[in-house]
Coordinates of C-alpha atoms (C1' of nucleotides) in Angstrom, one line a residue:
Chain X
X1 CA -159.7 13.1 37.6
X2 CA -158.9 14.6 34.3
X3 CA -161.5 16.6 32.2
X4 CA -162.4 14.7 29.0
X5 CA -161.5 18.1 27.2
X6 CA -157.7 17.2 27.5
X7 CA -157.9 13.6 26.7
X8 CA -158.6 14.0 23.1
X9 CA -155.4 15.5 22.2
X10 CA -151.9 14.6 20.7
X11 CA -149.3 14.0 23.2
X12 CA -145.8 14.9 22.2
X13 CA -142.1 14.0 23.2
X14 CA -140.5 17.3 24.7
X15 CA -136.7 17.3 24.9
X16 CA -134.6 20.1 26.7
X17 CA -131.4 21.1 24.8
X18 CA -128.8 23.4 26.5
X19 CA -126.3 25.7 25.0
X20 CA -123.6 25.5 27.6
X21 CA -121.1 28.5 27.3
X22 CA -118.1 29.1 29.1
X23 CA -114.7 31.6 28.5
X24 CA -111.1 30.5 28.4
X25 CA -108.2 31.7 26.4
X26 CA -110.0 34.7 25.2
X27 CA -112.5 32.8 23.7
X28 CA -116.2 31.6 24.0
X29 CA -116.6 27.9 24.2
X30 CA -119.3 25.8 23.5
X31 CA -119.8 22.4 25.2
X32 CA -120.9 19.8 22.8
X33 CA -121.3 15.9 22.7
X34 CA -121.4 13.0 20.3
X35 CA -124.8 12.2 20.0
X36 CA -125.2 8.5 21.9
X37 CA -128.0 7.3 19.9
X38 CA -129.7 6.9 16.4
X39 CA -130.7 8.5 14.2
X40 CA -127.6 10.5 13.5
X41 CA -125.5 8.5 16.1
X42 CA -122.0 9.9 16.9
X43 CA -122.6 13.4 15.4
X44 CA -122.4 16.3 17.3
X45 CA -125.1 17.6 19.0
X46 CA -126.1 20.0 22.3
X47 CA -126.6 18.7 25.7
X48 CA -129.9 17.4 26.2
X49 CA -132.5 15.1 27.3
X50 CA -136.3 14.6 27.4
X51 CA -138.3 15.9 29.9
X52 CA -140.0 14.1 32.7
X53 CA -143.5 14.0 34.0
X54 CA -142.6 15.2 37.5
X55 CA -140.5 18.2 36.5
X56 CA -140.6 22.0 35.1
X57 CA -138.9 22.8 32.0
X58 CA -136.4 24.8 34.3
X59 CA -136.0 21.7 36.4
X60 CA -135.3 19.7 33.3
X61 CA -132.7 22.1 32.1
X62 CA -131.4 22.1 35.3
X63 CA -130.8 18.4 35.6
X64 CA -129.2 18.5 32.5
X65 CA -126.7 21.3 33.4
X66 CA -125.9 19.3 36.7
X67 CA -125.2 16.2 34.8
X68 CA -122.8 17.5 32.3
X69 CA -121.4 20.0 34.5
X70 CA -121.5 19.1 38.3
X71 CA -122.2 22.8 38.7
X72 CA -125.4 24.4 40.7
X73 CA -127.1 27.6 40.6
X74 CA -126.0 28.2 37.0
X75 CA -126.9 31.4 35.3
X76 CA -129.8 30.1 32.7
X77 CA -132.0 31.5 30.4
X78 CA -134.8 29.7 28.1
X79 CA -134.2 30.7 24.4
X80 CA -137.2 29.3 22.9
X81 CA -139.3 26.2 21.8
X82 CA -138.6 24.6 18.3
X83 CA -141.5 22.8 16.9
X84 CA -140.8 22.0 13.1
X85 CA -142.7 18.9 12.4
X86 CA -139.5 17.0 11.2
X87 CA -137.1 18.7 12.9
X88 CA -136.0 15.4 14.9
X89 CA -135.8 12.7 12.3
X90 CA -136.6 10.0 15.2
X91 CA -139.5 11.2 16.2
X92 CA -142.0 14.3 16.5
X93 CA -140.0 16.2 19.1
X94 CA -140.6 19.7 20.2
X95 CA -137.5 20.8 21.9
X96 CA -137.0 23.6 24.5
X97 CA -133.5 25.3 24.3
X98 CA -132.0 26.9 27.2
X99 CA -128.6 28.8 27.4
X100 CA -126.2 28.5 30.5
X101 CA -123.0 30.3 31.6
X102 CA -120.7 27.9 33.4
X103 CA -117.4 29.0 35.2
X104 CA -114.8 27.1 33.3
X105 CA -111.9 28.0 35.3
X106 CA -112.7 25.1 37.7
X107 CA -114.3 22.7 35.1
X108 CA -114.2 18.9 35.8
X109 CA -112.4 17.4 32.4
X110 CA -113.2 14.1 33.7
X111 CA -116.4 14.5 32.8
X112 CA -115.8 15.5 29.5
X113 CA -114.5 12.0 29.0
X114 CA -117.2 10.1 30.7
X115 CA -119.7 12.0 28.4
X116 CA -117.7 12.0 24.9
X117 CA -118.1 16.0 25.3
X118 CA -115.8 18.7 23.9
X119 CA -115.4 22.5 24.5
X120 CA -115.5 23.8 21.0
X121 CA -114.5 27.5 20.0
X122 CA -117.4 29.4 19.0
X123 CA -116.3 30.5 16.0
X124 CA -115.2 26.8 14.8
X125 CA -118.6 25.1 15.3
X126 CA -118.9 21.8 13.5
X127 CA -122.5 21.1 11.9
X128 CA -124.7 19.8 14.6
X129 CA -127.8 17.5 14.4
X130 CA -131.4 18.7 13.8
X131 CA -131.9 22.4 14.4
X132 CA -128.9 22.9 17.0
X133 CA -127.2 25.0 14.9
X134 CA -129.9 27.4 14.6
X135 CA -130.5 27.1 18.6
X136 CA -127.0 28.3 19.0
X137 CA -127.2 31.0 16.9
X138 CA -130.7 32.2 18.5
X139 CA -128.6 31.6 22.1
X140 CA -126.1 34.1 20.9
X141 CA -128.6 36.6 20.1
X142 CA -130.3 36.3 23.1
X143 CA -126.8 36.2 25.3
X144 CA -126.0 39.5 23.6
X145 CA -129.1 41.1 24.8
X146 CA -128.8 40.2 28.2
X147 CA -125.2 41.1 28.7
X148 CA -125.9 44.6 27.4
X149 CA -129.2 45.2 29.6
X150 CA -128.4 43.2 32.9
X151 CA -125.0 42.0 34.9
X152 CA -125.1 38.7 33.5
X153 CA -121.3 38.7 32.1
X154 CA -120.0 38.2 35.4
X155 CA -121.6 34.9 35.6
X156 CA -118.9 33.7 33.5
X157 CA -116.3 34.1 36.2
X158 CA -115.9 32.4 39.6
X159 CA -116.3 35.7 41.8
X160 CA -113.2 37.5 40.4
X161 CA -112.0 38.9 37.3
X162 CA -109.3 41.1 35.7
X163 CA -110.6 44.2 33.6
X164 CA -108.7 42.7 30.7
X165 CA -110.3 39.3 30.6
X166 CA -113.5 41.0 31.0
X167 CA -113.0 42.8 27.9
X168 CA -111.7 39.9 25.9
X169 CA -114.6 38.3 26.9
X170 CA -117.0 41.2 25.8
X171 CA -115.0 41.1 22.7
X172 CA -115.9 37.5 22.2
X173 CA -119.5 37.6 22.6
X174 CA -120.0 40.6 20.5
X175 CA -117.3 39.7 18.0
X176 CA -116.0 43.3 17.6
X177 CA -112.9 45.0 18.9
X178 CA -113.3 47.5 21.8
X179 CA -111.4 50.6 22.9
X180 CA -109.5 49.7 26.2
X181 CA -110.2 53.0 27.9
X182 CA -113.6 53.7 27.0
X183 CA -114.7 50.2 28.1
X184 CA -112.7 50.7 31.6
X185 CA -114.1 54.1 31.6
X186 CA -117.7 52.7 31.3
X187 CA -117.3 50.1 34.1
X188 CA -115.8 52.5 36.6
X189 CA -118.3 55.2 36.0
X190 CA -121.1 52.4 36.8
X191 CA -119.4 52.0 40.0
X192 CA -120.6 48.2 40.3
X193 CA -117.1 46.7 40.8
X194 CA -115.0 46.4 43.7
X195 CA -111.0 46.6 43.2
X196 CA -109.3 43.9 45.0
X197 CA -105.6 43.8 46.3
X198 CA -104.9 40.6 44.4
X199 CA -103.4 40.5 41.0
X200 CA -103.7 38.0 38.2
X201 CA -99.9 37.2 37.1
X202 CA -100.3 34.3 34.9
X203 CA -101.1 36.2 31.3
X204 CA -98.8 39.0 31.6
X205 CA -95.5 40.1 33.7
X206 CA -97.1 43.1 35.0
X207 CA -100.0 41.6 36.3
X208 CA -103.5 42.9 36.2
X209 CA -105.7 43.9 39.5
X210 CA -108.7 41.6 40.5
X211 CA -112.1 43.1 40.4
X212 CA -115.4 41.7 41.9
X213 CA -119.2 42.4 41.1
X214 CA -120.9 43.8 43.8
X215 CA -124.2 42.9 44.4
X216 CA -125.1 45.8 47.1
X217 CA -123.8 48.6 44.7
X218 CA -125.6 47.1 41.8
X219 CA -128.9 47.4 44.2
X220 CA -128.2 50.9 44.8
X221 CA -127.5 51.9 41.3
X222 CA -131.0 50.3 40.5
X223 CA -132.4 52.1 43.4
X224 CA -131.3 55.3 41.8
X225 CA -133.5 54.7 38.8
X226 CA -130.4 53.8 36.6
X227 CA -130.6 51.1 34.4
X228 CA -127.8 48.9 33.3
X229 CA -126.3 49.2 30.1
X230 CA -122.8 47.8 28.5
Chain Z
X1 CA -140.1 2.8 12.2
X2 CA -139.2 5.0 15.3
X3 CA -135.9 4.4 17.1
X4 CA -136.3 2.3 20.5
X5 CA -134.5 5.3 22.3
X6 CA -137.8 7.8 22.0
X7 CA -140.4 5.0 23.1
X8 CA -139.7 5.1 26.8
X9 CA -140.4 8.6 27.2
X10 CA -143.1 10.5 28.7
X11 CA -145.7 12.5 26.3
X12 CA -147.1 15.8 26.9
X13 CA -150.1 17.8 25.7
X14 CA -148.8 21.2 24.4
X15 CA -150.9 24.2 24.1
X16 CA -150.3 27.2 22.3
X17 CA -151.5 30.6 23.5
X18 CA -151.8 33.7 21.7
X19 CA -151.6 37.4 23.1
X20 CA -153.3 39.0 20.3
X21 CA -152.7 42.8 20.7
X22 CA -154.4 45.5 18.7
X23 CA -154.5 49.4 18.9
X24 CA -157.5 51.5 18.9
X25 CA -158.8 54.7 20.6
X26 CA -155.0 55.6 21.7
X27 CA -155.0 52.4 23.6
X28 CA -153.4 49.0 23.4
X29 CA -156.0 46.4 23.4
X30 CA -155.6 42.4 24.0
X31 CA -158.3 40.0 22.8
X32 CA -159.5 37.7 25.8
X33 CA -162.0 35.3 25.6
X34 CA -164.5 33.2 28.3
X35 CA -162.7 30.0 28.8
X36 CA -165.1 27.4 27.1
X37 CA -164.0 24.4 29.5
X38 CA -163.7 23.0 32.9
X39 CA -161.5 23.8 34.7
X40 CA -162.0 27.8 35.2
X41 CA -164.8 27.4 33.0
X42 CA -165.9 30.9 31.8
X43 CA -163.1 32.9 33.4
X44 CA -160.8 35.2 31.3
X45 CA -158.3 33.5 29.0
X46 CA -155.9 33.9 26.2
X47 CA -157.2 32.7 22.9
X48 CA -155.6 29.1 22.5
X49 CA -155.9 25.7 21.8
X50 CA -154.1 22.3 21.7
X51 CA -151.3 21.6 19.2
X52 CA -152.1 18.7 16.3
X53 CA -149.4 16.1 15.3
X54 CA -149.1 17.4 11.8
X55 CA -148.4 21.0 12.4
X56 CA -145.3 22.5 13.8
X57 CA -145.8 25.3 16.5
X58 CA -145.8 28.2 14.2
X59 CA -148.7 26.6 12.2
X60 CA -150.8 26.0 15.4
X61 CA -150.1 29.5 16.1
X62 CA -151.4 30.5 12.9
X63 CA -154.2 28.4 13.1
X64 CA -155.4 30.1 16.3
X65 CA -154.7 33.5 14.9
X66 CA -156.9 33.0 12.2
X67 CA -159.7 31.4 13.7
X68 CA -160.4 34.2 15.9
X69 CA -159.1 37.2 13.9
X70 CA -159.8 35.9 10.1
X71 CA -156.8 37.8 9.5
X72 CA -153.9 36.4 7.3
X73 CA -150.1 37.3 7.4
X74 CA -150.0 38.3 10.9
X75 CA -146.9 39.7 12.6
X76 CA -146.2 37.0 15.4
X77 CA -143.4 36.4 17.6
X78 CA -142.7 33.3 20.2
X79 CA -142.7 34.5 23.7
X80 CA -141.5 31.4 25.2
X81 CA -142.6 28.0 26.7
X82 CA -144.3 27.5 29.8
X83 CA -143.6 24.5 31.9
X84 CA -144.3 24.8 35.4
X85 CA -145.9 21.3 36.5
X86 CA -148.9 22.6 37.6
X87 CA -149.5 25.5 35.6
X88 CA -152.7 24.2 33.8
X89 CA -154.9 22.8 36.9
X90 CA -156.8 20.3 34.5
X91 CA -153.6 18.1 33.3
X92 CA -150.2 18.4 32.7
X93 CA -149.8 20.8 29.7
X94 CA -146.6 22.7 28.3
X95 CA -147.8 26.1 26.8
X96 CA -145.9 27.9 24.1
X97 CA -147.3 31.5 24.2
X98 CA -146.9 33.9 20.8
X99 CA -147.8 37.4 20.7
X100 CA -149.3 38.8 17.4
X101 CA -150.3 42.3 16.0
X102 CA -153.4 42.9 14.3
X103 CA -155.1 45.7 12.4
X104 CA -157.9 46.5 14.7
X105 CA -159.1 49.1 12.2
X106 CA -161.0 46.6 10.1
X107 CA -161.8 44.0 12.7
X108 CA -164.8 41.9 12.5
X109 CA -166.8 42.4 15.4
X110 CA -169.3 39.4 14.7
X111 CA -166.2 37.4 15.6
X112 CA -166.2 38.5 19.0
X113 CA -169.9 37.5 19.7
X114 CA -169.4 34.0 17.9
X115 CA -166.5 33.3 20.4
X116 CA -167.6 35.2 23.6
X117 CA -164.1 37.3 22.9
X118 CA -163.5 40.7 24.1
X119 CA -160.8 43.7 23.5
X120 CA -159.9 44.7 27.0
X121 CA -157.5 47.8 27.5
X122 CA -153.9 46.7 28.0
X123 CA -154.3 48.5 31.5
X124 CA -157.4 47.0 32.7
X125 CA -157.1 43.3 32.3
X126 CA -158.8 41.1 34.7
X127 CA -157.2 38.3 36.1
X128 CA -156.6 35.5 33.6
X129 CA -156.2 31.7 34.1
X130 CA -153.2 29.8 34.9
X131 CA -150.1 31.8 34.3
X132 CA -151.9 33.8 31.3
X133 CA -151.2 37.1 33.1
X134 CA -147.2 36.0 33.2
X135 CA -147.5 35.5 29.5
X136 CA -148.8 39.0 29.0
X137 CA -146.5 40.6 30.9
X138 CA -143.6 38.7 29.0
X139 CA -145.1 39.3 25.8
X140 CA -145.3 43.2 26.3
X141 CA -141.7 43.1 27.5
X142 CA -140.5 41.3 24.0
X143 CA -142.9 43.7 22.2
X144 CA -141.4 46.8 23.4
X145 CA -137.8 45.2 22.7
X146 CA -138.8 44.5 19.2
X147 CA -140.5 47.9 18.7
X148 CA -137.4 49.7 19.6
X149 CA -135.1 47.5 17.6
X150 CA -137.2 46.6 14.3
X151 CA -139.8 48.3 12.4
X152 CA -142.5 46.2 13.9
X153 CA -144.6 49.0 15.0
X154 CA -146.2 49.5 11.6
X155 CA -147.9 46.2 11.8
X156 CA -150.4 47.8 13.9
X157 CA -151.9 49.4 10.9
X158 CA -153.5 48.6 7.6
X159 CA -150.8 50.2 5.2
X160 CA -151.3 53.9 6.3
X161 CA -151.1 55.6 9.6
X162 CA -151.0 59.3 10.9
X163 CA -147.8 60.6 12.9
X164 CA -150.2 61.5 15.8
X165 CA -151.5 58.1 15.9
X166 CA -147.9 56.4 15.7
X167 CA -146.9 58.5 18.6
X168 CA -150.0 57.6 20.6
X169 CA -149.1 53.9 20.0
X170 CA -145.4 54.2 20.8
X171 CA -146.5 56.0 24.1
X172 CA -149.3 53.0 24.7
X173 CA -146.6 50.4 24.2
X174 CA -143.8 51.7 26.3
X175 CA -146.3 53.5 28.8
X176 CA -144.5 57.0 28.7
X177 CA -145.3 60.4 27.3
X178 CA -143.1 61.5 24.6
X179 CA -142.2 65.1 23.1
X180 CA -144.1 65.6 19.8
X181 CA -141.2 67.2 18.0
X182 CA -138.3 64.9 19.2
X183 CA -140.5 62.0 17.9
X184 CA -141.1 63.5 14.7
X185 CA -137.5 64.3 13.9
X186 CA -136.5 61.0 14.9
X187 CA -138.9 59.4 12.4
X188 CA -138.0 62.1 9.4
X189 CA -134.1 61.6 10.0
X190 CA -134.5 57.7 9.5
X191 CA -136.5 58.5 6.2
X192 CA -138.5 55.2 6.1
X193 CA -141.7 57.0 5.7
X194 CA -143.5 58.1 2.4
X195 CA -145.9 61.2 3.0
X196 CA -149.2 60.6 1.4
X197 CA -151.2 63.1 0.0
X198 CA -154.6 62.2 2.1
X199 CA -155.7 63.6 5.5
X200 CA -157.0 61.6 8.4
X201 CA -160.1 63.8 9.4
X202 CA -162.0 62.1 11.9
X203 CA -159.9 62.9 15.2
X204 CA -159.5 66.5 14.3
X205 CA -160.8 69.5 12.3
X206 CA -157.6 70.1 10.9
X207 CA -156.6 66.7 9.9
X208 CA -153.4 64.9 10.0
X209 CA -151.4 63.7 6.9
X210 CA -151.1 59.9 6.1
X211 CA -147.8 58.4 6.0
X212 CA -146.8 54.8 4.9
X213 CA -143.8 52.6 5.8
X214 CA -141.5 52.2 2.8
X215 CA -139.9 48.7 2.7
X216 CA -137.8 49.7 -0.1
X217 CA -136.4 53.2 1.9
X218 CA -135.7 50.5 4.7
X219 CA -133.6 47.9 2.8
X220 CA -131.4 51.1 1.8
X221 CA -131.2 52.2 5.3
X222 CA -130.0 48.7 6.1
X223 CA -127.7 48.5 3.3
X224 CA -125.9 51.5 5.0
X225 CA -124.9 49.6 7.7
X226 CA -127.7 51.9 9.7
X227 CA -129.8 49.9 12.4
X228 CA -133.1 50.5 13.3
X229 CA -133.8 52.3 16.5
X230 CA -137.0 53.9 18.1
Chain G
dA1 C1' -82.7 46.3 27.6
dC2 C1' -86.4 44.9 25.8
dA3 C1' -90.7 42.5 25.0
dA4 C1' -95.6 42.5 26.4
dA5 C1' -99.6 43.4 28.6
dA6 C1' -101.7 46.9 32.0
dG7 C1' -103.1 51.6 32.9
dT8 C1' -104.5 56.3 32.1
dG9 C1' -107.7 61.7 29.9
dT10 C1' -108.7 64.7 26.5
dT11 C1' -111.4 66.1 22.4
dC12 C1' -115.1 66.1 19.0
dA13 C1' -119.0 64.6 16.8
dC14 C1' -123.6 63.2 17.3
dA15 C1' -127.7 62.0 19.6
dC16 C1' -131.1 63.1 22.8
dT17 C1' -133.7 66.9 25.8
dA18 C1' -135.9 70.5 26.9
dC19 C1' -139.3 73.9 25.6
dA20 C1' -143.5 77.3 22.9
dC21 C1' -146.0 79.2 19.3
dC22 C1' -148.8 79.6 15.0
dC23 C1' -152.0 76.8 11.8
dA24 C1' -156.1 74.9 10.0
dT25 C1' -160.8 73.7 10.4
dG26 C1' -165.6 72.5 12.1
dG27 C1' -168.8 73.6 14.7
Chain P
dC1 C1' -164.6 83.3 16.8
dC2 C1' -163.0 80.1 19.4
dA3 C1' -161.6 75.4 20.6
dT4 C1' -159.1 71.3 19.3
dG5 C1' -155.8 69.1 17.8
dG6 C1' -151.7 69.4 14.0
dG7 C1' -147.6 71.1 12.8
dT8 C1' -142.6 73.3 13.4
dG9 C1' -136.9 74.9 14.9
dT10 C1' -133.1 75.6 18.2
dA11 C1' -130.2 75.4 22.0
dG12 C1' -128.0 72.9 25.4
dT13 C1' -126.5 68.6 27.5
dG14 C1' -124.6 64.1 28.0
dT15 C1' -122.9 60.1 25.9
dG16 C1' -120.2 57.3 22.8
dA17 C1' -115.8 57.1 19.6
dA18 C1' -111.0 58.2 18.6
dC19 C1' -106.9 58.4 19.9
dA20 C1' -100.9 57.5 22.5
dC21 C1' -97.9 57.4 25.8
dT22 C1' -96.2 55.6 30.6
dT23 C1' -95.6 51.9 33.8
dT24 C1' -94.4 47.3 35.4
dT25 C1' -91.8 43.5 35.3
dG26 C1' -89.9 38.8 34.1
dT27 C1' -86.7 37.0 30.9

DNA sequence: ACAAAAGTGTTCACACTACACCCATGG
DNA sequence: CCATGGGTGTAGTGTGAACACTTTTGT
């Protein structure tokens, strides 16, 4: 039985919109779709959906992420709630934005066709519906903060990566060039990575060694009272 | 006329909860109230209220802030949206938390009685209803980030402040002691403050000079490509 | 043999840390 | 005159920035 206190207030539609980011060809990419409904049908939009009664905000976001990527255990952070009165021109909708980092290496491209979706270079975004461009800006700002204070950058990769690729990714996220030696020095000094024996040979003739992030080394690192900083 | 797309989805109560912070007697304080309704009537709670159809999230937060503090133009940041299914035991409610920094120097204490409110030391918080303790933790984390990257700390004061008070405040926010000379050196190096001629004589016999934050100096500072860091 | 990307150390400037004594005033 | 908090400088250490050449290998 619901107390009377609750029954006399307005109720709202709640949407969840996801900024789905991936890394490929030295560029950050954002997954967009053509909005399937009026208003603004066929305009570019983030992946989103309405929240259901039986699910939490996080569950709603996970549902959307799974629907469009078929990946589970995706790294995800809430960006914030957007509640301007006329932000959605169809009806009053409060939207909660999340950003997510997916592994683009093994991305199922048939999904893209199914949902009229497309990966777009982060620097060549079209105009998006409603306040979605603002959400993307806010998500990127939060991403930069997270990347520089926690080891989240590794979530762009399926386990292993090369140092040149990691640096390209870092440069794409922060939109600034970086000195190769300083970058590598920083990483080796932290001592969080394992150097693998295999080399990646697609993007160069010489080949670059693969590395992987070592969770146990990271735990030890924290136990020493150090805090991650990139 | 609302498109059919919107009409078949669930609608939710949306609450706005405010983490109202102030500084006094060398301590951070949080404004709490006794929850006036069931369930959990009379338990400690953040200041909050339900969102109205005609207002944005920010406006709803501003409304609550004004109701309980009678202050306008309060510095405020959104902390995030909280959407666990059973977080509010009365009904399904999605809550958006904001933190706000108010000037406690000229706080109207009659308001406190009127709303059964009380300023509580940040280190002696009672158990709060629902997930409000979590909101406070998240707010403090965000506050620390904001304080260290933008000149928001000055919003705790009505225009002027002494350096000892500023340092006490910084130490309260970050919960760590700080070297007096290093702290002052950092501030004077940034050159964002104006030293006033007046002294504050309540907390010491000698008296400490007042300073004020100079917005124009800050604009110049940014124009030089420097970025604020405390 | 050459083009293209991987890999590797040192120096310098600056920011952060640690640290101790004198000053002004009210009681 | 003394207790209390306000105010001041320097030396050392560590972190971030700048910088150029050798190695590997596919074509």
